[in-house]
Amino acid sequence: MFADSAKIIIKSGKGGDGHVSFRREKYVPNGGPDGGDGGHGGDLIFQVDLGLNTLADFRHKRKYAAGNGEEGGKRNCHGKNGEDKIVKVPPGTIIRDAASNKVIADMSGENTRQIILRGGKGGLGNQHFATATMQAPKYAQPGQTGIELEVYLELKVIADVGLVGFPNVGKSTLLSRVSNARPKIANYHFTTLNPNLGVVDLDGAGGFVIADIPGLIEGASDGVGLGHAFLKHIERTKVMIHMVDAASVEGRDPIADIYAINKELEAYNPELLKKPQVIAANKVDAIYQESESAIPALKSEFEKNGMKVFPISAVSGQGLKELLYYVQELLSQVDEAPVVYEQEFFPEMIVAQEEAYTVEYNETDDVYVVEGPKIEKMLGYTNIDSEKGFLFFQKFLREQGILDALEEQGISEGDTVRMYGLEFDYYK
């Protein structure tokens, strides 16, 4: 079965912690701090691999993680950076946040490599926190945590032309005849389970990529049959070829079939009907009496609306040249830029949300309590016992809006503020 979707968990690496150490040399009895910085965590990167055409590999492995950065060492040694993790996907893969379904990246067009999750920064060693009043700091900065995210991968085939029609109208036969594609062909419904791609080369004109979009039946947009799984592949196409059985070999009405498919396209995405459409009336080689032909009725019904009808035979090749050159002409009139989905979700915002803070008044203890991961981290590497360190921490509280939040809670000078076991009096 063709795999065109998958759900996986991705994670960037944690930054290594800064190191606490002091110089210990024979003739330097009171050496200063020499703790090195931690290494940066590895990035989680998605990269297009032209050799892939499905997402089948992701059915066997669900979690992909970059390496963590190493802790800093003695003698100002920098910790080793974590190894990046490269996840290879086929062109046309869209990466969405699983929770919100918003687009993180579209691996199409020129976007062949993108960092999806950045690794955490390495923490600074204690050498960075030495001051005139604190010459032997016994603390270092912890490394930033990595980001973990569940994402939904969706493959939307990249093709210039989409070939649509009910099962058994000859789409696979046409594709095999006009392109380099070699799809499996048989005389029964739902033979095609894959969106087959082929490249059409025309003498004296540019070629184009054509895709046979399978599984379209009435109710496809509601998930009936295989339609819901494959309608997505039409979204990137620029021109659509409606293929119908002009000989009504199976007793179908080709006019009703076109209206039915357009109804499904509109239900899935109304924008699809704005694409140029052309009708390929197939199986004219099976029409033995003029009265049996649906060609006049098709032309009367659709050509007045700008949908040109081409009588063809996918088996004998009749009419194919005229059809293909007309499709090439339509393509030359539409925007050449590939359909690429814009980014809607930014994973960096997860870190910002995680590092939010709360400011609450505790009536029992008569203190204002401030908590949050970012504050806890800052306290971990700020020496507030020194005047310089305390001023630095005050600046941090002001820039983060925490002092304003305390004012909104009604704090007054002399009131007590508590942060993770640390208490101090509030003064402007």
Short mmCIF file of C-alpha atoms in Angstrom, two decimals:
data_model
loop_
_atom_site.label_atom_id
_atom_site.label_comp_id
_atom_site.label_asym_id
_atom_site.label_seq_id
_atom_site.Cartn_x
_atom_site.Cartn_y
_atom_site.Cartn_z
CA MET A 1 0.00 0.00 0.00
CA PHE A 2 1.24 3.46 -0.89
CA ALA A 3 2.31 5.30 2.28
CA ASP A 4 1.54 9.02 2.01
CA SER A 5 1.16 9.94 5.69
CA ALA A 6 2.88 9.19 8.98
CA LYS A 7 3.00 10.47 12.55
CA ILE A 8 6.37 10.62 14.31
CA ILE A 9 8.06 12.21 17.33
CA ILE A 10 11.09 14.42 16.79
CA LYS A 11 13.45 15.92 19.37
CA SER A 12 16.43 18.26 19.28
CA GLY A 13 19.41 17.78 21.58
CA LYS A 14 19.85 19.30 25.03
CA GLY A 15 22.71 21.73 25.53
CA GLY A 16 25.52 20.56 27.78
CA ASP A 17 25.85 22.16 31.22
CA GLY A 18 28.60 24.64 31.95
CA HIS A 19 31.37 23.30 34.19
CA VAL A 20 32.55 24.47 37.61
CA SER A 21 36.30 24.11 38.19
CA PHE A 22 39.34 26.12 39.28
CA ARG A 23 42.93 26.24 38.14
CA ARG A 24 45.17 23.97 40.20
CA GLU A 25 48.79 24.56 39.18
CA LYS A 26 51.96 24.05 41.14
CA TYR A 27 52.89 27.72 41.39
CA VAL A 28 49.36 29.12 41.29
CA PRO A 29 47.85 28.18 44.68
CA ASN A 30 44.72 30.29 44.25
CA GLY A 31 43.87 29.82 40.59
CA GLY A 32 40.79 31.42 39.15
CA PRO A 33 37.76 29.69 37.64
CA ASP A 34 38.40 27.70 34.45
CA GLY A 35 35.12 25.82 33.92
CA GLY A 36 34.41 25.35 30.21
CA ASP A 37 31.12 25.90 28.35
CA GLY A 38 28.78 23.07 27.50
CA GLY A 39 28.36 21.96 23.89
CA HIS A 40 25.27 22.90 21.92
CA GLY A 41 22.57 20.29 21.42
CA GLY A 42 22.18 18.82 17.94
CA ASP A 43 19.57 20.18 15.51
CA LEU A 44 16.72 18.10 14.06
CA ILE A 45 16.86 18.61 10.28
CA PHE A 46 14.55 17.48 7.47
CA GLN A 47 16.14 16.95 4.06
CA VAL A 48 14.66 16.04 0.68
CA ASP A 49 15.86 12.76 -0.84
CA LEU A 50 14.98 12.51 -4.54
CA GLY A 51 15.31 8.74 -4.33
CA LEU A 52 12.27 8.47 -2.03
CA ASN A 53 8.66 8.57 -3.20
CA THR A 54 6.71 7.31 -0.17
CA LEU A 55 6.73 7.73 3.63
CA ALA A 56 6.84 3.95 4.17
CA ASP A 57 10.07 4.09 6.22
CA PHE A 58 8.31 6.02 8.98
CA ARG A 59 5.98 3.12 9.67
CA HIS A 60 8.85 1.16 11.20
CA LYS A 61 10.48 3.92 13.24
CA ARG A 62 8.54 6.58 15.09
CA LYS A 63 11.08 8.56 17.12
CA TYR A 64 13.99 10.64 15.78
CA ALA A 65 16.30 12.48 18.18
CA ALA A 66 19.42 14.60 17.80
CA GLY A 67 22.41 14.16 20.14
CA ASN A 68 22.86 16.06 23.40
CA GLY A 69 25.74 18.45 23.94
CA GLU A 70 28.51 17.38 26.36
CA GLU A 71 29.23 19.15 29.62
CA GLY A 72 32.09 21.63 29.65
CA GLY A 73 35.39 20.50 31.13
CA LYS A 74 38.31 21.76 33.18
CA ARG A 75 40.87 24.18 31.80
CA ASN A 76 38.26 26.06 29.74
CA CYS A 77 37.54 22.99 27.64
CA HIS A 78 34.39 23.35 25.56
CA GLY A 79 32.00 20.41 25.61
CA LYS A 80 31.44 18.58 22.33
CA ASN A 81 28.37 19.66 20.36
CA GLY A 82 25.57 17.13 19.96
CA GLU A 83 25.26 15.37 16.60
CA ASP A 84 22.57 16.70 14.25
CA LYS A 85 19.83 14.29 13.22
CA ILE A 86 18.92 14.40 9.51
CA VAL A 87 15.51 12.97 8.60
CA LYS A 88 15.18 12.24 4.86
CA VAL A 89 11.80 12.64 3.16
CA PRO A 90 10.52 12.56 -0.43
CA PRO A 91 9.94 15.87 -2.24
CA GLY A 92 6.47 17.24 -1.62
CA THR A 93 6.38 16.24 2.06
CA ILE A 94 4.53 18.65 4.36
CA ILE A 95 5.44 18.65 8.06
CA ARG A 96 2.62 19.66 10.41
CA ASP A 97 2.34 20.06 14.16
CA ALA A 98 0.24 17.04 15.16
CA ALA A 99 -1.69 18.93 17.85
CA SER A 100 -2.76 21.98 15.81
CA ASN A 101 -2.38 20.56 12.26
CA LYS A 102 -0.55 23.78 11.31
CA VAL A 103 2.24 23.68 8.71
CA ILE A 104 5.81 23.75 10.05
CA ALA A 105 7.54 23.21 6.70
CA ASP A 106 6.81 22.23 3.12
CA MET A 107 9.71 20.31 1.60
CA SER A 108 8.98 21.41 -1.96
CA GLY A 109 10.52 23.66 -4.59
CA GLU A 110 13.80 25.16 -3.43
CA ASN A 111 13.22 24.12 0.18
CA THR A 112 15.30 20.95 0.18
CA ARG A 113 16.77 21.23 3.68
CA GLN A 114 15.34 22.89 6.79
CA ILE A 115 16.18 22.92 10.49
CA ILE A 116 12.88 22.09 12.17
CA LEU A 117 14.03 21.98 15.82
CA ARG A 118 17.15 23.77 17.01
CA GLY A 119 19.25 22.20 19.73
CA GLY A 120 19.54 23.84 23.14
CA LYS A 121 22.45 26.17 23.72
CA GLY A 122 25.27 24.98 25.91
CA GLY A 123 25.55 26.53 29.36
CA LEU A 124 28.39 28.89 30.25
CA GLY A 125 31.14 27.67 32.55
CA ASN A 126 31.90 29.37 35.87
CA GLN A 127 34.78 31.36 34.30
CA HIS A 128 32.18 33.72 32.80
CA PHE A 129 30.75 34.71 36.18
CA ALA A 130 33.86 35.92 37.95
CA THR A 131 33.65 39.54 39.14
CA ALA A 132 35.75 41.81 41.28
CA THR A 133 33.65 40.90 44.31
CA MET A 134 33.08 37.26 43.39
CA GLN A 135 36.37 35.89 42.09
CA ALA A 136 35.57 32.22 42.69
CA PRO A 137 32.01 31.57 41.49
CA LYS A 138 30.86 28.07 42.34
CA TYR A 139 28.03 27.94 39.85
CA ALA A 140 27.70 27.54 36.11
CA GLN A 141 24.88 27.93 33.64
CA PRO A 142 22.80 24.83 32.83
CA GLY A 143 22.35 23.91 29.17
CA GLN A 144 19.06 24.66 27.48
CA THR A 145 16.67 21.77 27.07
CA GLY A 146 15.88 20.38 23.62
CA ILE A 147 12.43 20.56 22.02
CA GLU A 148 10.26 17.48 21.61
CA LEU A 149 7.35 17.56 19.19
CA GLU A 150 4.92 15.14 17.60
CA VAL A 151 4.55 15.90 13.90
CA TYR A 152 2.33 14.65 11.10
CA LEU A 153 4.01 14.00 7.74
CA GLU A 154 1.87 14.27 4.63
CA LEU A 155 3.06 13.61 1.10
CA LYS A 156 1.44 15.68 -1.65
CA VAL A 157 2.69 14.56 -5.05
CA ILE A 158 4.37 17.30 -7.11
CA ALA A 159 3.00 17.24 -10.66
CA ASP A 160 2.04 19.87 -13.23
CA VAL A 161 -1.01 17.97 -14.48
CA GLY A 162 -3.50 15.85 -12.54
CA LEU A 163 -5.32 13.06 -14.36
CA VAL A 164 -8.72 12.46 -12.71
CA GLY A 165 -11.61 10.18 -13.51
CA PHE A 166 -13.64 7.27 -12.21
CA PRO A 167 -11.99 3.85 -12.00
CA ASN A 168 -11.52 1.86 -15.21
CA VAL A 169 -11.76 4.78 -17.66
CA GLY A 170 -8.22 4.23 -18.95
CA LYS A 171 -6.08 6.66 -16.93
CA SER A 172 -3.26 4.18 -16.35
CA THR A 173 -3.27 3.22 -20.04
CA LEU A 174 -3.03 6.86 -21.04
CA LEU A 175 -0.20 7.53 -18.60
CA SER A 176 1.80 4.56 -19.83
CA ARG A 177 1.32 5.66 -23.45
CA VAL A 178 2.25 9.36 -23.17
CA SER A 179 5.00 9.22 -20.54
CA ASN A 180 7.85 7.19 -19.15
CA ALA A 181 5.62 5.80 -16.40
CA ARG A 182 4.91 2.08 -16.31
CA PRO A 183 1.86 1.66 -14.06
CA LYS A 184 0.19 -1.70 -13.48
CA ILE A 185 -2.86 -1.99 -15.71
CA ALA A 186 -5.79 -4.39 -15.35
CA ASN A 187 -9.49 -4.39 -16.16
CA TYR A 188 -11.02 -4.04 -12.70
CA HIS A 189 -11.80 -1.25 -10.28
CA PHE A 190 -9.20 0.19 -7.90
CA THR A 191 -6.27 -1.43 -9.67
CA THR A 192 -4.28 1.73 -9.00
CA LEU A 193 -3.34 2.24 -5.36
CA ASN A 194 -0.48 4.69 -6.01
CA PRO A 195 -0.50 8.19 -7.52
CA ASN A 196 1.60 7.21 -10.56
CA LEU A 197 3.87 9.91 -11.96
CA GLY A 198 5.19 10.23 -15.49
CA VAL A 199 7.18 12.78 -17.48
CA VAL A 200 5.70 13.83 -20.84
CA ASP A 201 8.21 15.01 -23.47
CA LEU A 202 6.89 17.02 -26.43
CA ASP A 203 8.81 17.89 -29.61
CA GLY A 204 9.30 21.64 -29.89
CA ALA A 205 7.69 22.33 -26.51
CA GLY A 206 8.57 21.95 -22.85
CA GLY A 207 7.71 18.73 -21.09
CA PHE A 208 5.61 18.37 -17.96
CA VAL A 209 4.93 15.94 -15.11
CA ILE A 210 1.57 14.20 -15.09
CA ALA A 211 0.05 12.28 -12.17
CA ASP A 212 -2.68 9.66 -12.29
CA ILE A 213 -4.77 10.43 -9.18
CA PRO A 214 -6.58 7.20 -8.22
CA GLY A 215 -9.55 6.37 -6.07
CA LEU A 216 -12.05 9.05 -7.08
CA ILE A 217 -15.65 7.95 -6.65
CA GLU A 218 -18.76 9.68 -5.36
CA GLY A 219 -18.26 10.37 -1.67
CA ALA A 220 -14.46 10.53 -2.02
CA SER A 221 -14.25 13.88 -0.20
CA ASP A 222 -15.98 12.23 2.78
CA GLY A 223 -13.45 9.43 2.85
CA VAL A 224 -15.44 6.88 0.84
CA GLY A 225 -13.26 4.44 -1.09
CA LEU A 226 -9.66 5.58 -1.48
CA GLY A 227 -10.60 9.12 -2.49
CA HIS A 228 -9.83 10.93 0.75
CA ALA A 229 -6.31 9.51 0.81
CA PHE A 230 -5.48 10.76 -2.69
CA LEU A 231 -7.45 13.99 -3.22
CA LYS A 232 -4.60 15.82 -1.49
CA HIS A 233 -2.32 15.05 -4.45
CA ILE A 234 -4.39 17.24 -6.78
CA GLU A 235 -3.69 20.37 -4.74
CA ARG A 236 -0.25 21.00 -6.24
CA THR A 237 -1.28 20.41 -9.86
CA LYS A 238 -1.84 23.38 -12.19
CA VAL A 239 -4.05 21.77 -14.85
CA MET A 240 -6.52 18.88 -14.56
CA ILE A 241 -7.47 16.37 -17.26
CA HIS A 242 -10.90 14.84 -16.77
CA MET A 243 -10.87 11.39 -18.33
CA VAL A 244 -14.20 9.81 -19.21
CA ASP A 245 -15.42 6.74 -21.08
CA ALA A 246 -16.93 8.24 -24.24
CA ALA A 247 -18.12 4.80 -25.38
CA SER A 248 -19.93 4.12 -22.09
CA VAL A 249 -18.49 0.60 -22.08
CA GLU A 250 -19.72 0.06 -18.52
CA GLY A 251 -22.92 2.04 -18.98
CA ARG A 252 -21.69 5.18 -17.21
CA ASP A 253 -22.81 8.68 -18.19
CA PRO A 254 -19.59 10.69 -18.89
CA ILE A 255 -21.33 14.04 -18.36
CA ALA A 256 -22.62 12.96 -14.95
CA ASP A 257 -19.16 11.59 -14.09
CA ILE A 258 -17.48 14.98 -14.70
CA TYR A 259 -20.04 16.79 -12.56
CA ALA A 260 -19.69 14.16 -9.83
CA ILE A 261 -15.90 14.46 -9.71
CA ASN A 262 -16.02 18.27 -9.71
CA LYS A 263 -18.46 18.06 -6.82
CA GLU A 264 -15.96 15.94 -4.88
CA LEU A 265 -13.11 18.35 -5.72
CA GLU A 266 -15.19 21.32 -4.54
CA ALA A 267 -16.16 19.56 -1.32
CA TYR A 268 -12.50 18.81 -0.58
CA ASN A 269 -11.13 22.24 -1.55
CA PRO A 270 -13.15 24.84 -3.54
CA GLU A 271 -9.89 26.35 -4.86
CA LEU A 272 -9.37 23.24 -7.01
CA LEU A 273 -12.16 24.26 -9.38
CA LYS A 274 -10.24 27.41 -10.27
CA LYS A 275 -7.60 25.32 -12.02
CA PRO A 276 -7.83 25.00 -15.85
CA GLN A 277 -9.60 21.78 -16.87
CA VAL A 278 -9.69 19.80 -20.10
CA ILE A 279 -11.73 16.70 -20.98
CA ALA A 280 -10.19 13.57 -22.51
CA ALA A 281 -13.05 11.53 -23.97
CA ASN A 282 -11.43 8.10 -24.10
CA LYS A 283 -12.24 4.80 -25.84
CA VAL A 284 -13.36 6.33 -29.17
CA ASP A 285 -11.94 3.18 -30.76
CA ALA A 286 -14.82 1.29 -29.12
CA ILE A 287 -17.50 3.52 -30.69
CA TYR A 288 -18.97 1.68 -33.68
CA GLN A 289 -22.03 3.86 -34.40
CA GLU A 290 -22.18 7.65 -34.35
CA SER A 291 -25.35 7.47 -32.28
CA GLU A 292 -23.41 5.73 -29.51
CA SER A 293 -20.87 8.54 -29.21
CA ALA A 294 -21.04 10.90 -26.22
CA ILE A 295 -18.63 13.37 -27.87
CA PRO A 296 -21.27 15.82 -29.24
CA ALA A 297 -23.09 15.93 -25.89
CA LEU A 298 -19.80 16.51 -23.99
CA LYS A 299 -18.81 19.37 -26.28
CA SER A 300 -22.25 20.95 -26.06
CA GLU A 301 -22.26 20.73 -22.27
CA PHE A 302 -18.73 21.83 -21.36
CA GLU A 303 -17.02 23.75 -24.15
CA LYS A 304 -19.30 26.74 -23.59
CA ASN A 305 -17.71 26.95 -20.11
CA GLY A 306 -14.16 26.82 -21.47
CA MET A 307 -13.51 23.09 -20.92
CA LYS A 308 -12.27 21.79 -24.25
CA VAL A 309 -13.14 18.19 -25.21
CA PHE A 310 -10.61 15.92 -26.98
CA PRO A 311 -11.78 12.58 -28.41
CA ILE A 312 -8.92 10.13 -27.78
CA SER A 313 -7.99 6.49 -27.68
CA ALA A 314 -5.41 5.66 -25.04
CA VAL A 315 -4.96 2.25 -26.69
CA SER A 316 -4.37 3.35 -30.32
CA GLY A 317 -2.95 6.81 -29.59
CA GLN A 318 -5.65 8.67 -31.55
CA GLY A 319 -5.98 12.32 -30.52
CA LEU A 320 -3.23 12.19 -27.88
CA LYS A 321 -0.90 14.63 -29.66
CA GLU A 322 -3.59 17.32 -29.87
CA LEU A 323 -4.53 16.81 -26.19
CA LEU A 324 -0.97 17.01 -24.88
CA TYR A 325 0.01 20.12 -26.85
CA TYR A 326 -3.17 21.86 -25.66
CA VAL A 327 -2.32 20.96 -22.05
CA GLN A 328 1.19 22.36 -22.56
CA GLU A 329 -0.38 25.59 -23.86
CA LEU A 330 -2.55 25.82 -20.73
CA LEU A 331 0.50 25.28 -18.52
CA SER A 332 2.34 28.12 -20.26
CA GLN A 333 -0.48 30.47 -19.23
CA VAL A 334 -0.44 29.68 -15.51
CA ASP A 335 1.99 30.72 -12.81
CA GLU A 336 5.19 28.64 -13.05
CA ALA A 337 5.93 28.94 -9.33
CA PRO A 338 5.38 25.64 -7.51
CA VAL A 339 2.58 25.44 -4.97
CA VAL A 340 4.38 25.69 -1.61
CA TYR A 341 2.53 25.93 1.69
CA GLU A 342 3.58 28.75 4.01
CA GLN A 343 4.81 28.10 7.54
CA GLU A 344 2.06 28.51 10.14
CA PHE A 345 3.62 26.95 13.24
CA PHE A 346 6.98 27.91 14.77
CA PRO A 347 8.41 25.32 17.20
CA GLU A 348 10.52 27.99 18.93
CA MET A 349 7.29 29.30 20.45
CA ILE A 350 7.06 26.08 22.48
CA VAL A 351 10.17 27.13 24.42
CA ALA A 352 8.74 30.59 25.00
CA GLN A 353 5.52 29.08 26.36
CA GLU A 354 7.39 26.63 28.56
CA GLU A 355 9.44 29.46 29.99
CA ALA A 356 6.42 31.52 31.02
CA TYR A 357 6.14 32.61 34.66
CA THR A 358 3.42 33.02 37.27
CA VAL A 359 3.05 35.80 39.85
CA GLU A 360 0.70 35.10 42.76
CA TYR A 361 0.03 36.52 46.24
CA ASN A 362 0.13 33.98 49.08
CA GLU A 363 -2.17 35.32 51.81
CA THR A 364 -1.14 32.67 54.35
CA ASP A 365 2.56 33.62 54.26
CA ASP A 366 1.94 37.22 53.17
CA VAL A 367 4.42 36.90 50.31
CA TYR A 368 4.37 37.33 46.56
CA VAL A 369 5.42 34.09 44.85
CA VAL A 370 7.10 34.18 41.42
CA GLU A 371 7.78 30.89 39.62
CA GLY A 372 8.67 29.65 36.14
CA PRO A 373 11.34 27.53 34.37
CA LYS A 374 13.20 30.56 33.03
CA ILE A 375 13.41 32.15 36.48
CA GLU A 376 14.66 28.89 37.97
CA LYS A 377 17.35 28.66 35.29
CA MET A 378 18.41 32.28 35.84
CA LEU A 379 18.73 31.73 39.59
CA GLY A 380 20.89 28.70 38.81
CA TYR A 381 23.68 30.82 37.38
CA THR A 382 23.24 34.24 38.99
CA ASN A 383 25.08 35.12 42.19
CA ILE A 384 22.55 37.44 43.79
CA ASP A 385 24.69 37.64 46.94
CA SER A 386 26.96 40.03 45.07
CA GLU A 387 25.80 43.55 44.28
CA LYS A 388 26.55 43.14 40.59
CA GLY A 389 24.72 39.82 40.43
CA PHE A 390 21.68 41.22 42.20
CA LEU A 391 21.53 44.23 39.86
CA PHE A 392 21.80 41.86 36.91
CA PHE A 393 18.91 39.79 38.28
CA GLN A 394 16.79 42.90 38.83
CA LYS A 395 17.38 43.90 35.21
CA PHE A 396 16.24 40.45 34.12
CA LEU A 397 13.03 40.76 36.17
CA ARG A 398 12.34 44.17 34.65
CA GLU A 399 12.96 43.05 31.04
CA GLN A 400 10.74 39.99 31.46
CA GLY A 401 7.86 42.14 32.75
CA ILE A 402 7.90 40.43 36.16
CA LEU A 403 8.22 43.68 38.12
CA ASP A 404 5.22 45.09 36.23
CA ALA A 405 3.28 41.93 37.04
CA LEU A 406 4.10 42.37 40.75
CA GLU A 407 2.87 45.98 40.57
CA GLU A 408 -0.39 44.76 39.02
CA GLN A 409 -0.78 42.35 41.94
CA GLY A 410 -0.61 45.34 44.31
CA ILE A 411 2.88 44.89 45.77
CA SER A 412 4.26 47.73 47.92
CA GLU A 413 7.77 48.67 49.00
CA GLY A 414 8.95 46.46 51.82
CA ASP A 415 6.73 43.50 50.81
CA THR A 416 8.37 40.09 50.53
CA VAL A 417 8.96 38.28 47.23
CA ARG A 418 9.69 34.54 47.15
CA MET A 419 11.35 32.71 44.26
CA TYR A 420 12.21 29.04 44.72
CA GLY A 421 13.18 29.32 48.39
CA LEU A 422 14.86 32.69 47.94
CA GLU A 423 13.15 35.65 49.67
CA PHE A 424 13.92 39.36 49.42
CA ASP A 425 12.19 42.66 50.12
CA TYR A 426 10.73 44.60 47.24
CA TYR A 427 11.99 48.14 46.58
CA LYS A 428 11.68 50.23 43.42
#
